Amino acid sequence: MRGRLRVYLGAAPGVGKTYAMLGEGRRACERGRDVVVGFVETHGRPRTAALLEGLEVIPRRTLVHRGATFTEMDVDAVIARAPKVALVDELAHTNVPGSKNAKRWQDIDEILDAGIDVVSTVNIQHLESVNDVVQQITGIPQRETVPDEVVRRADQIELVDMSPEALRRRMAHGNVYAPEKVSAALSNYFRVGNLTALRELALLWVAGKVDEQLDRYRADHGIGTTWETRERVVVALTGGPEGDTLVRRAARIAARTKGADLLAVHVTSADGLAGTDPANLARQRTLVESMGGTYHQVVGDDVPRALLDFARGVNATQLVLGASRRGRFAQILSRGVGVETTARSGSIDVHLVTHEEAKQGRRRLGPTRAALTRKRRLTGWAVAVAGMPALTATLTPFRDVISLPSEILLFLCLVVGVALIGGMWPAIATAVGGSLLLNWFFTPPIGRLTIADPENLLALIVFILVAAAVSTIVDLAARRTRQAAQAGADAEALSTLAGHVLRGEAALPSLLGRLRETFGLDSVTLLERVSEPTADDQAEPEAWRVIATSGTAACTAPAAADTDVVISEKLVLAARGRLLDAGDRRVLEAFAAEAAVALRQERLQEEAELAKPLAEADKMRTALLAAVSHDLRTPLAAAKAAVESLRAEDVSWTDQDRDELLATADESLTRLDRLVENLLDMSRLQAGVLGLSLQPVALEEVVPRAIDDLGPLRERVEGDISVELPEIVADPALLERVLVNLMTNAVRYSPADQKVLVTASWHGGEVEIRVIDRGPGIPREVHDRIFLPFQRLGDRDNHTGVGLGLALSRGLTEAMGGELTPEETPGGGVTMIVNMPISSRATAS
């Protein structure tokens, strides 16, 4: 059985998460539970450390990374100890490379899988979903994050809350950070505004988690009534033109309460035959989503019941409906959706919103199709006209033998036959004509329209009613059959549209091509208005721009099309080839709405592509300022201190002291020169203006010069370059820079007793240069990350440069037509491989 996870969530460091976790651990011990401390970081806080007394602490595991020693939680030891509860601090912590798992939450997963309950802690800024928001608020990127789903899966989440003022007082008293760090912390990350915003984020995130738990509880216990724990406004959309008004009104209602949810719902008929305007629905859906709401669709024949079921299912507190568009006579016959929904709403507040379409009647989307084809209707009339005299003539000789009820049934069979062939109106005409013929030829007195026997009158009346009812039912069945066939065709067309979207095919051209093929059109064109609308611009090609087209001759203006669909004030879909009827036009409108969405996506993607370089440049500038704040100032400060010491007249320096100060200044200025040169080259690479002088280069000349450029570090590098290697194509100066950066990086992380080896070999049309170190190595999953500018793996060493070396090396290598890739060194370490093409002169020789 999997263990249970309990998480203490805080808005910022110092609110008391670890203290609360240890307090829970001590209480569990007092209740007789077996509790151990897997990992707790006290940060030197004496009151927190005091809570550890009396608790069993699992010894930590020691790891060495880049020459430094670190301790991490020993997961295997915790599992082997098999306690009932394990206390594990800092859920979002990133483990030192070489640990069993990359993240501590993965360690905790293993412990939970072993059946051990875990109590842990995390700050709101470490949750992945709010990471970017926290950076905007505080200006500090959080590199250690945990997926929200990991925390949401916790069986219990407890918020450790504290007001910003109380937390700042706690810091000022030295209960959070060391005294020398308090002033800087209070004036930067722990400002009142920052803490207030972080606290709100934490409260809102926990509120969302509470909502999930409440929904689960209500579902498990079958609770259907609304619990007004949070404002949720549901707006009902019919696909009518009034939908825009309703959405905006519902959004204003939701905006009155902070944190309220906006949901839109459309109820479709269960038979799928009742039609709405898909273009209106698509536009209204976009409007809802632009206002931060969500769109939903449910199926139901009883619209009020479907609306209220949905509203209660989402725990809605308010329901917004439009005033009825039906006329007064229709409202007398039935109360309507609005009135019926209000009567059944119970605790849900219902808003009936008036609009311009109210009481104007429902607008049909187009002329209603006949149930049967014209040919069948004409055939039905012909059968009626010919069948009634023929049947009368056939039955007249036998009227003394056949009774009137039998004659009525035979005429009824004729009515049914006419209804099956020609529909309702020919059948009703047959029923009326048949009743007259029955009265004249077969009902006493014969030859007169009077009826002597009242029973015969009743029989004729029943005949007319039955004939009319049968005609109506047969016609309705034929109409439904035709509608179902049309709905099937529409569904097939819409499934083609959905498949196009799901497959992610090329947006507009493919979509318009599908539309043209579906309806057998000559061309389909998406037009955009280029100027302000005028009264007569529908026929002016100059007023429109062709966005995309499919087919032979593109329409240049809406007036030139056989069928056009107005998507918005600026967009029109123009189809040429044949005039589409109302049913086909509905599907065409769905395609038009999707075409508008596709156009919007294309333009957003184009804007994103245009903004991407700007974002990258801004990111580069931000990272540059953050990185050089230390690395540019340090060599300057060292050089300045050395020079000022040498110029001091009140100090007498020995020759050895003077040489050391000069060496310090020289080393600092050299480091500064290299840093500035790297920054300039990286900026040239980013701007694409790096000057190259590609020429045949001999490696046996470049590698020794690069080793010499290392200065004192040259003693830790060994070169093994054969003179038999062919020449490569490269810029000698840039290749030397690449090798210097790679060797410097390798020496920095190699053990002092291990030399860095530089070798080269020839493979096909390339020469492979290898820079091999025996350092701690780099995990395979971060191989690509080490080549990002301003990255230092682990971000633990702030004194080894701005992290430009590898990024610049890869950029320079690729600019010369080569490739730089990392590889694990057998036995430990990293091998940087530079592949460069050989020169044509070497190939020819």
Short mmCIF file of C-alpha atoms in Angstrom, two decimals, residues 431-737:
data_model
loop_
_atom_site.label_atom_id
_atom_site.label_comp_id
_atom_site.label_asym_id
_atom_site.label_seq_id
_atom_site.Cartn_x
_atom_site.Cartn_y
_atom_site.Cartn_z
CA ALA A 431 -58.50 12.29 -48.39
CA VAL A 432 -60.81 15.25 -49.13
CA GLY A 433 -61.50 14.05 -52.68
CA GLY A 434 -61.99 10.49 -51.51
CA SER A 435 -64.50 11.57 -48.87
CA LEU A 436 -66.53 13.43 -51.56
CA LEU A 437 -66.42 10.41 -53.90
CA LEU A 438 -67.45 8.08 -51.08
CA ASN A 439 -70.34 10.39 -50.24
CA TRP A 440 -71.57 10.73 -53.88
CA PHE A 441 -71.10 7.17 -55.15
CA PHE A 442 -71.26 4.87 -52.12
CA THR A 443 -73.27 6.56 -49.30
CA PRO A 444 -77.08 6.49 -49.45
CA PRO A 445 -78.74 8.43 -50.93
CA ILE A 446 -76.58 7.68 -53.99
CA GLY A 447 -75.85 10.59 -56.33
CA ARG A 448 -76.33 13.24 -53.67
CA LEU A 449 -73.93 14.83 -51.11
CA THR A 450 -76.40 14.34 -48.29
CA ILE A 451 -76.01 11.48 -45.84
CA ALA A 452 -79.06 9.67 -44.52
CA ASP A 453 -77.43 7.52 -41.87
CA PRO A 454 -75.53 9.38 -39.07
CA GLU A 455 -73.16 6.40 -38.70
CA ASN A 456 -72.02 6.86 -42.30
CA LEU A 457 -71.33 10.55 -41.51
CA LEU A 458 -69.22 9.50 -38.54
CA ALA A 459 -67.33 6.99 -40.68
CA LEU A 460 -66.49 9.64 -43.30
CA ILE A 461 -65.34 12.10 -40.64
CA VAL A 462 -63.13 9.47 -39.04
CA PHE A 463 -61.82 8.64 -42.51
CA ILE A 464 -60.80 12.24 -43.15
CA LEU A 465 -59.14 12.60 -39.74
CA VAL A 466 -57.24 9.30 -40.03
CA ALA A 467 -56.18 10.10 -43.57
CA ALA A 468 -54.90 13.54 -42.52
CA ALA A 469 -53.07 12.08 -39.51
CA VAL A 470 -51.46 9.34 -41.57
CA SER A 471 -50.46 11.85 -44.24
CA THR A 472 -48.86 14.12 -41.64
CA ILE A 473 -46.97 11.27 -39.96
CA VAL A 474 -45.70 9.87 -43.24
CA ASP A 475 -44.59 13.33 -44.37
CA LEU A 476 -42.89 13.96 -41.02
CA ALA A 477 -41.10 10.61 -41.23
CA ALA A 478 -39.90 11.44 -44.72
CA ARG A 479 -38.75 14.88 -43.55
CA ARG A 480 -36.86 13.40 -40.59
CA THR A 481 -35.26 10.82 -42.84
CA ARG A 482 -34.06 13.50 -45.20
CA GLN A 483 -32.84 15.65 -42.29
CA ALA A 484 -31.00 12.69 -40.81
CA ALA A 485 -29.31 12.02 -44.14
CA GLN A 486 -28.33 15.68 -44.39
CA ALA A 487 -27.11 15.65 -40.78
CA GLY A 488 -25.00 12.60 -41.60
CA ALA A 489 -23.48 14.41 -44.55
CA ASP A 490 -22.88 17.50 -42.41
CA ALA A 491 -21.32 15.33 -39.69
CA GLU A 492 -19.02 13.74 -42.25
CA ALA A 493 -17.96 17.15 -43.49
CA LEU A 494 -17.41 18.40 -39.94
CA SER A 495 -15.46 15.26 -39.04
CA THR A 496 -13.24 16.01 -42.02
CA LEU A 497 -12.78 19.51 -40.59
CA ALA A 498 -12.02 18.10 -37.13
CA GLY A 499 -9.55 15.63 -38.61
CA HIS A 500 -7.83 18.49 -40.40
CA VAL A 501 -7.43 20.34 -37.11
CA LEU A 502 -6.28 17.30 -35.11
CA ARG A 503 -3.72 16.27 -37.72
CA GLY A 504 -2.28 19.78 -37.66
CA GLU A 505 -2.20 20.08 -41.45
CA ALA A 506 -1.00 23.30 -43.09
CA ALA A 507 -3.64 25.70 -41.84
CA LEU A 508 -5.43 27.86 -44.39
CA PRO A 509 -4.51 26.34 -47.79
CA SER A 510 -5.34 22.81 -46.64
CA LEU A 511 -8.56 23.92 -44.93
CA LEU A 512 -9.82 25.79 -48.00
CA GLY A 513 -8.85 22.84 -50.20
CA ARG A 514 -10.90 20.50 -48.01
CA LEU A 515 -13.86 22.87 -48.21
CA ARG A 516 -13.67 23.09 -52.02
CA GLU A 517 -13.52 19.29 -52.35
CA THR A 518 -16.40 18.74 -49.90
CA PHE A 519 -18.87 20.93 -51.78
CA GLY A 520 -17.49 20.50 -55.30
CA LEU A 521 -16.72 24.20 -55.75
CA ASP A 522 -14.50 25.84 -58.36
CA SER A 523 -12.68 28.05 -55.85
CA VAL A 524 -12.80 29.12 -52.20
CA THR A 525 -11.11 32.36 -51.11
CA LEU A 526 -10.60 34.05 -47.76
CA LEU A 527 -10.79 37.83 -48.22
CA GLU A 528 -9.76 40.56 -45.79
CA ARG A 529 -10.94 44.15 -45.95
CA VAL A 530 -8.01 46.55 -46.35
CA SER A 531 -9.84 49.79 -45.54
CA GLU A 532 -12.78 51.08 -43.59
CA PRO A 533 -16.12 49.60 -44.76
CA THR A 534 -18.20 51.61 -47.24
CA ALA A 535 -21.65 51.14 -48.70
CA ASP A 536 -20.51 49.86 -52.11
CA ASP A 537 -17.19 48.13 -51.41
CA GLN A 538 -18.57 44.60 -51.84
CA ALA A 539 -17.83 44.73 -55.55
CA GLU A 540 -14.53 46.64 -55.39
CA PRO A 541 -11.44 44.39 -55.59
CA GLU A 542 -9.28 47.28 -54.36
CA ALA A 543 -11.07 47.16 -51.01
CA TRP A 544 -10.14 43.52 -50.39
CA ARG A 545 -6.98 41.47 -50.05
CA VAL A 546 -6.76 37.75 -50.82
CA ILE A 547 -5.43 35.99 -47.72
CA ALA A 548 -5.59 32.44 -49.07
CA THR A 549 -7.34 30.65 -51.92
CA SER A 550 -7.89 27.18 -53.32
CA GLY A 551 -9.06 26.38 -56.84
CA THR A 552 -8.88 27.96 -60.26
CA ALA A 553 -9.96 31.60 -60.28
CA ALA A 554 -9.85 33.34 -56.90
CA CYS A 555 -12.62 35.75 -55.96
CA THR A 556 -11.29 39.27 -55.55
CA ALA A 557 -14.43 40.69 -53.93
CA PRO A 558 -17.47 39.22 -52.11
CA ALA A 559 -19.84 40.31 -54.89
CA ALA A 560 -17.99 38.07 -57.37
CA ALA A 561 -18.81 34.94 -55.35
CA ASP A 562 -21.81 32.67 -55.71
CA THR A 563 -21.92 32.20 -51.93
CA ASP A 564 -20.20 34.34 -49.33
CA VAL A 565 -20.03 34.06 -45.54
CA VAL A 566 -19.29 37.14 -43.43
CA ILE A 567 -16.98 35.98 -40.64
CA SER A 568 -16.31 39.38 -39.13
CA GLU A 569 -16.28 43.00 -40.18
CA LYS A 570 -12.97 42.45 -41.96
CA LEU A 571 -13.10 38.78 -43.04
CA VAL A 572 -15.31 37.17 -45.70
CA LEU A 573 -15.19 33.62 -47.10
CA ALA A 574 -16.11 33.67 -50.79
CA ALA A 575 -17.08 30.48 -52.68
CA ARG A 576 -17.47 30.23 -56.44
CA GLY A 577 -18.92 27.34 -58.44
CA ARG A 578 -22.56 26.97 -57.39
CA LEU A 579 -25.13 28.48 -55.07
CA LEU A 580 -25.26 26.60 -51.76
CA ASP A 581 -28.59 26.04 -50.00
CA ALA A 582 -29.24 26.80 -46.34
CA GLY A 583 -28.20 23.38 -45.03
CA ASP A 584 -24.86 23.45 -46.83
CA ARG A 585 -24.35 27.04 -45.78
CA ARG A 586 -24.43 26.03 -42.10
CA VAL A 587 -21.48 23.69 -42.65
CA LEU A 588 -19.80 26.36 -44.76
CA GLU A 589 -20.10 28.75 -41.80
CA ALA A 590 -18.38 26.19 -39.57
CA PHE A 591 -15.51 25.98 -42.06
CA ALA A 592 -15.43 29.78 -42.22
CA ALA A 593 -15.17 30.05 -38.44
CA GLU A 594 -12.31 27.54 -38.44
CA ALA A 595 -10.61 29.48 -41.26
CA ALA A 596 -10.71 32.61 -39.11
CA VAL A 597 -9.18 30.69 -36.21
CA ALA A 598 -6.49 29.28 -38.51
CA LEU A 599 -5.68 32.77 -39.79
CA ARG A 600 -5.48 34.07 -36.25
CA GLN A 601 -3.14 31.22 -35.26
CA GLU A 602 -0.90 31.86 -38.26
CA ARG A 603 -0.62 35.53 -37.44
CA LEU A 604 0.00 34.85 -33.76
CA GLN A 605 2.71 32.42 -34.77
CA GLU A 606 4.25 35.02 -37.07
CA GLU A 607 4.15 37.59 -34.27
CA ALA A 608 5.71 35.06 -31.92
CA GLU A 609 8.47 34.37 -34.42
CA LEU A 610 9.11 38.10 -34.76
CA ALA A 611 9.10 38.53 -31.00
CA LYS A 612 11.31 35.52 -30.38
CA PRO A 613 14.59 37.24 -31.35
CA LEU A 614 13.60 40.23 -29.22
CA ALA A 615 12.79 37.95 -26.30
CA GLU A 616 16.07 36.10 -26.76
CA ALA A 617 17.93 39.38 -26.91
CA ASP A 618 16.14 40.63 -23.80
CA LYS A 619 16.87 37.35 -22.06
CA MET A 620 20.51 37.67 -23.11
CA ARG A 621 20.73 41.21 -21.76
CA THR A 622 19.09 40.22 -18.47
CA ALA A 623 21.36 37.23 -18.06
CA LEU A 624 24.37 39.32 -19.04
CA LEU A 625 23.66 41.98 -16.44
CA ALA A 626 23.07 39.33 -13.78
CA ALA A 627 26.20 37.39 -14.70
CA VAL A 628 28.72 40.19 -15.11
CA SER A 629 27.64 41.98 -11.95
CA HIS A 630 30.22 39.84 -10.13
CA ASP A 631 32.57 38.64 -12.84
CA LEU A 632 33.25 42.06 -14.37
CA ARG A 633 33.64 43.76 -11.03
CA THR A 634 35.97 41.17 -9.46
CA PRO A 635 38.97 41.49 -11.85
CA LEU A 636 38.51 45.26 -11.93
CA ALA A 637 38.56 45.43 -8.15
CA ALA A 638 41.61 43.15 -7.95
CA ALA A 639 43.55 45.12 -10.58
CA LYS A 640 42.57 48.42 -9.00
CA ALA A 641 43.61 47.24 -5.53
CA ALA A 642 47.00 46.03 -6.85
CA VAL A 643 47.70 49.29 -8.69
CA GLU A 644 46.62 51.46 -5.75
CA SER A 645 48.85 49.42 -3.45
CA LEU A 646 51.83 49.94 -5.76
CA ARG A 647 51.17 53.69 -5.89
CA ALA A 648 50.87 54.01 -2.12
CA GLU A 649 53.71 56.24 -0.91
CA ASP A 650 53.38 55.29 2.74
CA VAL A 651 54.18 51.61 2.18
CA SER A 652 57.59 50.22 1.29
CA TRP A 653 57.19 47.09 -0.90
CA THR A 654 59.83 44.47 -1.36
CA ASP A 655 60.65 43.30 -4.87
CA GLN A 656 58.80 40.06 -4.25
CA ASP A 657 55.70 41.91 -3.03
CA ARG A 658 55.88 44.26 -6.01
CA ASP A 659 56.13 41.31 -8.42
CA GLU A 660 53.16 39.62 -6.79
CA LEU A 661 51.03 42.77 -7.04
CA LEU A 662 52.02 43.24 -10.69
CA ALA A 663 51.22 39.59 -11.40
CA THR A 664 47.82 40.02 -9.71
CA ALA A 665 47.06 43.10 -11.79
CA ASP A 666 48.24 41.37 -14.97
CA GLU A 667 46.20 38.24 -14.27
CA SER A 668 43.08 40.28 -13.43
CA LEU A 669 43.38 42.44 -16.53
CA THR A 670 44.00 39.38 -18.70
CA ARG A 671 40.90 37.77 -17.24
CA LEU A 672 38.94 40.97 -17.83
CA ASP A 673 40.21 41.20 -21.41
CA ARG A 674 39.17 37.61 -22.11
CA LEU A 675 35.75 38.22 -20.54
CA VAL A 676 35.11 41.33 -22.64
CA GLU A 677 36.34 39.55 -25.77
CA ASN A 678 33.99 36.64 -25.10
CA LEU A 679 31.07 39.00 -24.52
CA LEU A 680 31.77 40.88 -27.74
CA ASP A 681 32.07 37.67 -29.75
CA MET A 682 28.85 36.32 -28.26
CA SER A 683 27.02 39.54 -29.13
CA ARG A 684 28.41 39.33 -32.68
CA LEU A 685 27.21 35.72 -32.91
CA GLN A 686 23.75 36.69 -31.67
CA ALA A 687 23.59 39.55 -34.18
CA GLY A 688 24.95 37.41 -37.04
CA VAL A 689 27.79 39.84 -37.83
CA LEU A 690 30.79 37.75 -36.78
CA GLY A 691 33.59 38.19 -39.29
CA LEU A 692 35.09 34.92 -40.57
CA SER A 693 38.30 34.22 -42.48
CA LEU A 694 37.99 30.56 -43.48
CA GLN A 695 41.16 29.01 -44.88
CA PRO A 696 43.11 25.74 -44.79
CA VAL A 697 44.53 25.29 -41.27
CA ALA A 698 47.05 22.77 -39.94
CA LEU A 699 46.12 21.48 -36.49
CA GLU A 700 49.74 20.80 -35.52
CA GLU A 701 50.21 24.61 -35.63
CA VAL A 702 46.95 25.76 -33.99
CA VAL A 703 46.83 23.36 -31.00
CA PRO A 704 50.30 24.27 -29.61
CA ARG A 705 49.48 27.99 -29.88
CA ALA A 706 46.19 27.41 -28.02
CA ILE A 707 48.03 25.53 -25.25
CA ASP A 708 50.55 28.37 -24.93
CA ASP A 709 47.67 30.88 -24.57
CA LEU A 710 46.61 29.11 -21.37
CA GLY A 711 49.46 30.73 -19.45
CA PRO A 712 50.18 28.94 -16.15
CA LEU A 713 47.52 26.34 -16.95
CA ARG A 714 49.53 25.04 -19.92
CA GLU A 715 51.37 22.65 -17.61
CA ARG A 716 48.13 20.74 -17.01
CA VAL A 717 47.41 20.12 -20.72
CA GLU A 718 49.01 17.52 -22.94
CA GLY A 719 48.67 17.66 -26.74
CA ASP A 720 48.91 14.64 -29.01
CA ILE A 721 48.43 15.89 -32.59
CA SER A 722 49.81 13.89 -35.52
CA VAL A 723 51.52 15.77 -38.36
CA GLU A 724 49.88 13.30 -40.77
CA LEU A 725 46.44 14.85 -40.28
CA PRO A 726 44.99 16.72 -43.28
CA GLU A 727 44.33 20.45 -43.16
CA ILE A 728 40.89 21.59 -42.09
CA VAL A 729 38.77 24.57 -43.14
CA ALA A 730 38.55 27.06 -40.26
CA ASP A 731 39.36 30.55 -39.05
CA PRO A 732 42.71 30.08 -37.28
CA ALA A 733 42.07 32.74 -34.63
CA LEU A 734 38.54 31.57 -33.86
CA LEU A 735 39.54 27.90 -33.75
CA GLU A 736 42.28 28.82 -31.31
CA ARG A 737 39.69 30.63 -29.17
#
